[in-house]
CSV table of C-alpha atoms and ligand atoms in Angstrom, one decimal:
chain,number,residue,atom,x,y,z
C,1098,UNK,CA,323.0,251.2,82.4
C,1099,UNK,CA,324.4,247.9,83.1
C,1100,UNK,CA,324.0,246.9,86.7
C,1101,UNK,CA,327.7,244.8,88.0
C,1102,UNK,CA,326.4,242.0,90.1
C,1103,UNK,CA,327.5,242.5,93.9
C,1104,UNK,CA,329.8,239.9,95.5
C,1105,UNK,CA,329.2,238.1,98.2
C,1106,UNK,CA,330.9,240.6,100.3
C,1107,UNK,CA,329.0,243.2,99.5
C,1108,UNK,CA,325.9,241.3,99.9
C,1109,UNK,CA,326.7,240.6,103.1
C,1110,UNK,CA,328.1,244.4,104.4
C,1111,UNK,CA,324.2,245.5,102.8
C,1112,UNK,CA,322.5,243.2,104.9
C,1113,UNK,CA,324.8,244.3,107.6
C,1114,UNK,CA,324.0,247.8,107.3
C,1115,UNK,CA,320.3,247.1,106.6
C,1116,UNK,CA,320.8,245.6,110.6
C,1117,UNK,CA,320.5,241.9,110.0
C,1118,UNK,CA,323.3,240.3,112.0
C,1119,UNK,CA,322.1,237.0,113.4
C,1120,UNK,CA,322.1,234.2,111.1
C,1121,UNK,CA,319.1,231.7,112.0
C,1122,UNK,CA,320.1,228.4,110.3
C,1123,UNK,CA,323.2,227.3,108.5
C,1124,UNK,CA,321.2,227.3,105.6
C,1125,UNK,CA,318.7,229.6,104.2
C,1126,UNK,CA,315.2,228.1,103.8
C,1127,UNK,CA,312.4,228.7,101.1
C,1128,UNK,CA,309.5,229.4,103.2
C,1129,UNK,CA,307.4,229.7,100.0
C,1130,UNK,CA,308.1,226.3,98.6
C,1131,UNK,CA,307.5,224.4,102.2
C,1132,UNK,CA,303.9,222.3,101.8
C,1133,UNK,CA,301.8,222.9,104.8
C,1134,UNK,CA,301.1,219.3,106.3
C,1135,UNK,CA,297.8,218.3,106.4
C,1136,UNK,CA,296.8,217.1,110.2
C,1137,UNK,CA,296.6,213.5,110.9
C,1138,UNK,CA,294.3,212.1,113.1
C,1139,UNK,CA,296.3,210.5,115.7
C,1140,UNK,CA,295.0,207.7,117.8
C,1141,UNK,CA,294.2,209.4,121.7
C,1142,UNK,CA,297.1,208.4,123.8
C,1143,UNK,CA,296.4,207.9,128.0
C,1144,UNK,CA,297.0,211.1,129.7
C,1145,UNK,CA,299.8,209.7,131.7
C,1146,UNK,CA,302.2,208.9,128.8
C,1147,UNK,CA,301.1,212.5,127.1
C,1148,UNK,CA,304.6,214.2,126.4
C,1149,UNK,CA,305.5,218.2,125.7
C,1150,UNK,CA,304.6,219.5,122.0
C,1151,UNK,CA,308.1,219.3,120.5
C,1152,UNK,CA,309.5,220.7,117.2
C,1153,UNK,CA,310.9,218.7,114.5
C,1154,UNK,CA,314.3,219.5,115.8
C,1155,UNK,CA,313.5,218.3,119.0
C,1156,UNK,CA,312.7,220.8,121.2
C,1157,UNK,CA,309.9,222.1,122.9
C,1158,UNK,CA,307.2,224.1,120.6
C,1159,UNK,CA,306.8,227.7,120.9
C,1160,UNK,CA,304.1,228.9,123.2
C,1161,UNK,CA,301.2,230.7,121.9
C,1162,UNK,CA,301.2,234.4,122.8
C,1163,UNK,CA,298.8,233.9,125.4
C,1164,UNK,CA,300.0,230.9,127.0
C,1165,UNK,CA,303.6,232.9,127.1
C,1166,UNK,CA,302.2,235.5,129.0
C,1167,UNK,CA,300.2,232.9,131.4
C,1168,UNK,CA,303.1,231.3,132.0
C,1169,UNK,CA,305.0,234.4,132.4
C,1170,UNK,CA,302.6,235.9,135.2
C,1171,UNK,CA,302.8,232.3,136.8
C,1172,UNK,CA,306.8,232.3,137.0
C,1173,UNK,CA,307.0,236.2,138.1
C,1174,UNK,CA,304.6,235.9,140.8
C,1175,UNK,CA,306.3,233.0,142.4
C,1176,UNK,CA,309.9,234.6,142.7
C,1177,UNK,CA,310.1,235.5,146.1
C,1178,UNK,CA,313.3,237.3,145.3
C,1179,UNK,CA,315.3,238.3,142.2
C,1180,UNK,CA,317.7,235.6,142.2
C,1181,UNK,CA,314.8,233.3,141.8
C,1182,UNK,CA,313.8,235.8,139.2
C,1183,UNK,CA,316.8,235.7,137.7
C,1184,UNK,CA,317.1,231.8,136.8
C,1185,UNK,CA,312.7,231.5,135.6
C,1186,UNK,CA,313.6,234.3,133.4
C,1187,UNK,CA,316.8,232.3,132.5
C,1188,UNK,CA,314.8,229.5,132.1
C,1189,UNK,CA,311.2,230.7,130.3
C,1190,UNK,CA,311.1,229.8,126.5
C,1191,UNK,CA,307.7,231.5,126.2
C,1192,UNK,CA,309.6,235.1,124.2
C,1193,UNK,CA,311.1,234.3,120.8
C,1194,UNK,CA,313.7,237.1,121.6
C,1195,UNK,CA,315.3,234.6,123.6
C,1196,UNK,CA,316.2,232.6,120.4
C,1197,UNK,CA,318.1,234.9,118.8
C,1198,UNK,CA,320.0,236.7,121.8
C,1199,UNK,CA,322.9,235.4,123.0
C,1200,UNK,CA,322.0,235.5,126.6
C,1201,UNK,CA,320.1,237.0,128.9
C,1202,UNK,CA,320.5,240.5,130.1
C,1203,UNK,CA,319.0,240.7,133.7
C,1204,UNK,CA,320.0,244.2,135.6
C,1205,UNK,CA,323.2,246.1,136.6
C,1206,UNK,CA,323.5,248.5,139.6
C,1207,UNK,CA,322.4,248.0,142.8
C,1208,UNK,CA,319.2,245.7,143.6
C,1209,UNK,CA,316.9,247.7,146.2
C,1210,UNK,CA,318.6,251.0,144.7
C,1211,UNK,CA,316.0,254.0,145.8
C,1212,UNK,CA,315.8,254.9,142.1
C,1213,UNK,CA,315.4,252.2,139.1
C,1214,UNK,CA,315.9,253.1,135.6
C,1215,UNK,CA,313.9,251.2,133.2
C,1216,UNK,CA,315.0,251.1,129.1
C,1217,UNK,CA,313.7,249.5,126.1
C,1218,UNK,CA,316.1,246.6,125.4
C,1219,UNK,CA,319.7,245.0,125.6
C,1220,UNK,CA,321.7,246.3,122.3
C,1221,UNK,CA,324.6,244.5,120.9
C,1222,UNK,CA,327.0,245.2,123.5
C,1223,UNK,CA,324.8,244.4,126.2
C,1224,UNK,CA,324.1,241.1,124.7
C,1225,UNK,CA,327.2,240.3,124.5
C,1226,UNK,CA,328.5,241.1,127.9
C,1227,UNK,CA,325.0,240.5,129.7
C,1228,UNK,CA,324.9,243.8,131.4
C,1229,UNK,CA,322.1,246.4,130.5
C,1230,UNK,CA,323.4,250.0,129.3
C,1231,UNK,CA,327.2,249.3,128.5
C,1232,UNK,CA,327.5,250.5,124.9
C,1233,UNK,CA,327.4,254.1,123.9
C,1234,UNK,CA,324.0,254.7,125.2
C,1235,UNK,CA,324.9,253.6,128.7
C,1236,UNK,CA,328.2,255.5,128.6
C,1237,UNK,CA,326.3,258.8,128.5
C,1238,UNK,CA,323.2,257.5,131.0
C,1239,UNK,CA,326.2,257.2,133.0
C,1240,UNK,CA,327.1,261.1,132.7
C,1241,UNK,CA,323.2,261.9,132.9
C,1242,UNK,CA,323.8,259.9,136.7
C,1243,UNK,CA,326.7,261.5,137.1
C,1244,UNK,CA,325.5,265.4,136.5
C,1245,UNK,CA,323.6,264.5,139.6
C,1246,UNK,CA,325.9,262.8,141.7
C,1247,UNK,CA,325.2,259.4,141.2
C,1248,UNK,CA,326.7,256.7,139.6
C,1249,UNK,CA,325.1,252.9,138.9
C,1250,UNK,CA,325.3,251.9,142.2
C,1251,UNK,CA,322.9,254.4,143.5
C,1252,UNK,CA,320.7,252.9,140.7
C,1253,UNK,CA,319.7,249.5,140.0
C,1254,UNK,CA,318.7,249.2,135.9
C,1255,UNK,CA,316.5,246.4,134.1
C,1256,UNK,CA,314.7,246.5,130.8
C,1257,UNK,CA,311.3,246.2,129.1
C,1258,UNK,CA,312.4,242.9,127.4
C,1259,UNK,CA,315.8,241.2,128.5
C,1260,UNK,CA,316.8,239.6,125.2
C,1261,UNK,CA,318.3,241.8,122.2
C,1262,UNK,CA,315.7,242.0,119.5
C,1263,UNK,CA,317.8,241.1,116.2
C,1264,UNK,CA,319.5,244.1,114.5
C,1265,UNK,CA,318.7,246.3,117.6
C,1266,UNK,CA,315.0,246.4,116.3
C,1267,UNK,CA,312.1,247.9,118.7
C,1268,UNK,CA,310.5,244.9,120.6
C,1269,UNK,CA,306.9,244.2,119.0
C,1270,UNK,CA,304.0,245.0,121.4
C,1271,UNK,CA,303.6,241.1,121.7
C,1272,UNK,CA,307.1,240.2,122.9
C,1273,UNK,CA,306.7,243.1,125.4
C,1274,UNK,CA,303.3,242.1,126.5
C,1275,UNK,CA,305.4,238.5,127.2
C,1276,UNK,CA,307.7,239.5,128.9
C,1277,UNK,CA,306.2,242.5,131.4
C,1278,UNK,CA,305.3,239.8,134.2
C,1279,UNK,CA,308.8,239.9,134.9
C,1280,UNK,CA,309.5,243.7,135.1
C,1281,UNK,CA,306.9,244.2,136.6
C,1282,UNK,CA,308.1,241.5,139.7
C,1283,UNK,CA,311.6,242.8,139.0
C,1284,UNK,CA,310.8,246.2,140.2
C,1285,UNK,CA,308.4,245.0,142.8
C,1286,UNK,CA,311.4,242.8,144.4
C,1287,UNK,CA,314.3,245.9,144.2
C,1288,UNK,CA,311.0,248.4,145.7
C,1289,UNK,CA,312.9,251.4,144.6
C,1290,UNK,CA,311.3,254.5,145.9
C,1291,UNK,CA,311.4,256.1,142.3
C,1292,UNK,CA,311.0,254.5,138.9
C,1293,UNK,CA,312.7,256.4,136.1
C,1294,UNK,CA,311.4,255.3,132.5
C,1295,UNK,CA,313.5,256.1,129.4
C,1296,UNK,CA,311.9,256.3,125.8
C,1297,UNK,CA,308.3,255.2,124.9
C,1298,UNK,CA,308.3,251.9,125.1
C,1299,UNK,CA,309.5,251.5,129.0
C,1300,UNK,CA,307.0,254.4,129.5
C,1301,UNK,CA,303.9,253.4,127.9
C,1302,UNK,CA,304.5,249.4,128.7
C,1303,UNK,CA,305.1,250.4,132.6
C,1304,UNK,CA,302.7,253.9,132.9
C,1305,UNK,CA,300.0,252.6,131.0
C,1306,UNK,CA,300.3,256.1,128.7
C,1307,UNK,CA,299.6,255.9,124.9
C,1308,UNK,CA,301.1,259.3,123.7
C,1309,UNK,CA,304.7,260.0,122.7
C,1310,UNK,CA,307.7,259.9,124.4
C,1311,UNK,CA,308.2,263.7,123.7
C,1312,UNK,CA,304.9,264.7,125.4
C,1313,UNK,CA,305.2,261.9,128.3
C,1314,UNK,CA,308.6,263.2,129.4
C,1315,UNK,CA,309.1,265.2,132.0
C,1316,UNK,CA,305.6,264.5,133.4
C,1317,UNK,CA,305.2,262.4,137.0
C,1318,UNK,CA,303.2,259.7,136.9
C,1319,UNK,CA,301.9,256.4,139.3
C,1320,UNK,CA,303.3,253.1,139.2
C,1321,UNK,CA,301.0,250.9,140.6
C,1322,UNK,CA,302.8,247.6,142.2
C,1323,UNK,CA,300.7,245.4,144.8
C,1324,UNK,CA,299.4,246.9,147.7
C,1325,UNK,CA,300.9,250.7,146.7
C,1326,UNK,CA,302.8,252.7,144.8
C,1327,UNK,CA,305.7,254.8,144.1
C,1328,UNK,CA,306.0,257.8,141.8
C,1329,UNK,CA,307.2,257.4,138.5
C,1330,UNK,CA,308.8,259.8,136.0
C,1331,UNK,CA,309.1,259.9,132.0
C,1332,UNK,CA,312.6,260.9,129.9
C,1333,UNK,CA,314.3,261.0,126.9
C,1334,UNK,CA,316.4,257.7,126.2
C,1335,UNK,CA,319.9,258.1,126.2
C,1336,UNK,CA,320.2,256.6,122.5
C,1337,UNK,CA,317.7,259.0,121.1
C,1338,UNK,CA,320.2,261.7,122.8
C,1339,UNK,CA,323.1,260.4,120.7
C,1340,UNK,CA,321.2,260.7,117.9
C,1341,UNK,CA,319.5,264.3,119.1
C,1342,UNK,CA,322.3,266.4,121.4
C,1343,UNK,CA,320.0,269.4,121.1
C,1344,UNK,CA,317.3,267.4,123.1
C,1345,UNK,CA,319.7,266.6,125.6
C,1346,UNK,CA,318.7,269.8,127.6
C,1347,UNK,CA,315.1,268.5,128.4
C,1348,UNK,CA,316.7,265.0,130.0
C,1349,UNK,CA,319.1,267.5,132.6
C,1350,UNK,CA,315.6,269.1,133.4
C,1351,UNK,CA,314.0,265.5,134.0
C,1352,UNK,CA,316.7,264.4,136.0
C,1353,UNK,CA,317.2,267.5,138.1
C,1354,UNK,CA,313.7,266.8,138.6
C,1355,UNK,CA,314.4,263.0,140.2
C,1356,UNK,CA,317.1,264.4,142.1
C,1357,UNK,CA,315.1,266.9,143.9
C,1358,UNK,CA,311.9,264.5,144.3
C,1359,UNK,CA,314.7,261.7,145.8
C,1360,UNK,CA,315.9,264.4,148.1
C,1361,UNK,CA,312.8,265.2,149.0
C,1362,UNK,CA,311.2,262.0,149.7
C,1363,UNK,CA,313.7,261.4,152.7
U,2086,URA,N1,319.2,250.6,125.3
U,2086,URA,C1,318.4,250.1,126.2
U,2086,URA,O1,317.2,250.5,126.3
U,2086,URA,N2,318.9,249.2,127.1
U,2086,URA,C2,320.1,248.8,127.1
U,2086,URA,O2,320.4,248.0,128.0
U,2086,URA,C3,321.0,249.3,126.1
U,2086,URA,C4,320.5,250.2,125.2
């Protein structure tokens, strides 16, 4: 069977589908063909005229992964509030994610909220308007709030990682391991009085848990922040509902569940 070449435009619709968006460079490059430079021996410079690594583009070189999260821990721990938070995270180069993203996506709702709601990462809409949760998936965690009688300003809402991962992929255990300092300051600064954790990366990043997100849900756990901690509870994420409507039954239980507890916890 002869095979008809595809043109360029549907070349580029199957890569959209396939979920790669972001173009890089202007110009593809052939990793394969690139020589590896041998290292030069350069002559020891004095300390005090010692400059930054740089790239041959001109800026600064990537961090290795455990320099990222050094650095991380070192920014987070010094916010003394979440504005401050808001501008190191703004400012840290130390998660590739960041390259790709269009900007930043920090938190919506109300900062000191009693509950926080922790997901996985922005998507495309919340890239490009810099909120978390405004696409379809936050349209129906706002009718999960809202079967309970809240709405996002009751709740204050972050992520695991705050840059989109290209084509909406999960974030890879190393760029969440980079980026946790952060959460993990961000909900110390809003000291809700309940974390809420949706889908298995939030949950197994924050709670320390390794099974899935279908056994995990439902289940109360500890979250562990300086000097004490609040109670913490596992459910579905609102895009895995979209894609599941059956399984939205077991989120109403979870979050009838919160709702009592917050009531409760006076
Ligand atoms: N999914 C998430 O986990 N977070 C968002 O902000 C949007 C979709």
């Amino acid at each position: 069977m002869l095979i008809e070449e595809a043109s360029p435009r549907q070349m580029l619709e199957f890569l959209v589908a396939a979920g790669i968006e972001t173009p890089l460079d202007e110009h593809p490059v052939d990793r394969f063909a690139l020589s590896v430079p041998t290292p030069v021996a350069e002559p020891q410079r004095p300390a005090a005229e010692a400059q930054p690594a740089r790239m041959a583009g001109g800026g600064p070189a990537p961090l290795a992964p455990d320099a990222a999260i050094m650095e991380a821990r070192r920014l987070a721990s010094s916010a003394p509030d979440l504005d401050t938070l808001r501008s190191l995270l703004d400012a840290f180069d130390g998660c590739a994610l960041k390259s790709t993203a269009s900007r930043l996506v920090f938190a919506d709702g109300t900062p000191g909220a009693p509950i926080m709601i922790v997901g996985e990462a922005p998507g495309r809409d919340e890239d490009e308007i810099g909120r978390p949760f405004v696409g379809r998936a936050g349209q129906l965690l706002d009718k999960m709030l809202a079967a309970i009688g809240l709405t996002r300003e009751h709740v204050y809402i972050a992520n695991t990682v705050p840059w989109r991962p290209p084509g909406n992929r999960t974030p890879t255990p190393q760029e969440i391991a980079i980026c946790l300092p952060f959460i993990a300051r961000q909900i110390e600064l809003s000291a809700p009085k309940i974390l809420l954790t949706m889908g298995a990366p939030a949950t197994q990043t924050l709670l320390g848990q390794k099974e899935g997100i279908l056994r995990l849900r439902g289940r109360w756990f500890e979250y562990a922040m300086t000097g004490r901690t609040i109670p913490a509870l596992a459910t579905l994420h609102p895009a895995y509902l979209l894609r599941q409507p059956s399984q939205k039954a077991l989120a109403w239980r979870d979050l009838r569940a919160l709702s009592t507890r917050l009531r409760n916890s006076g």
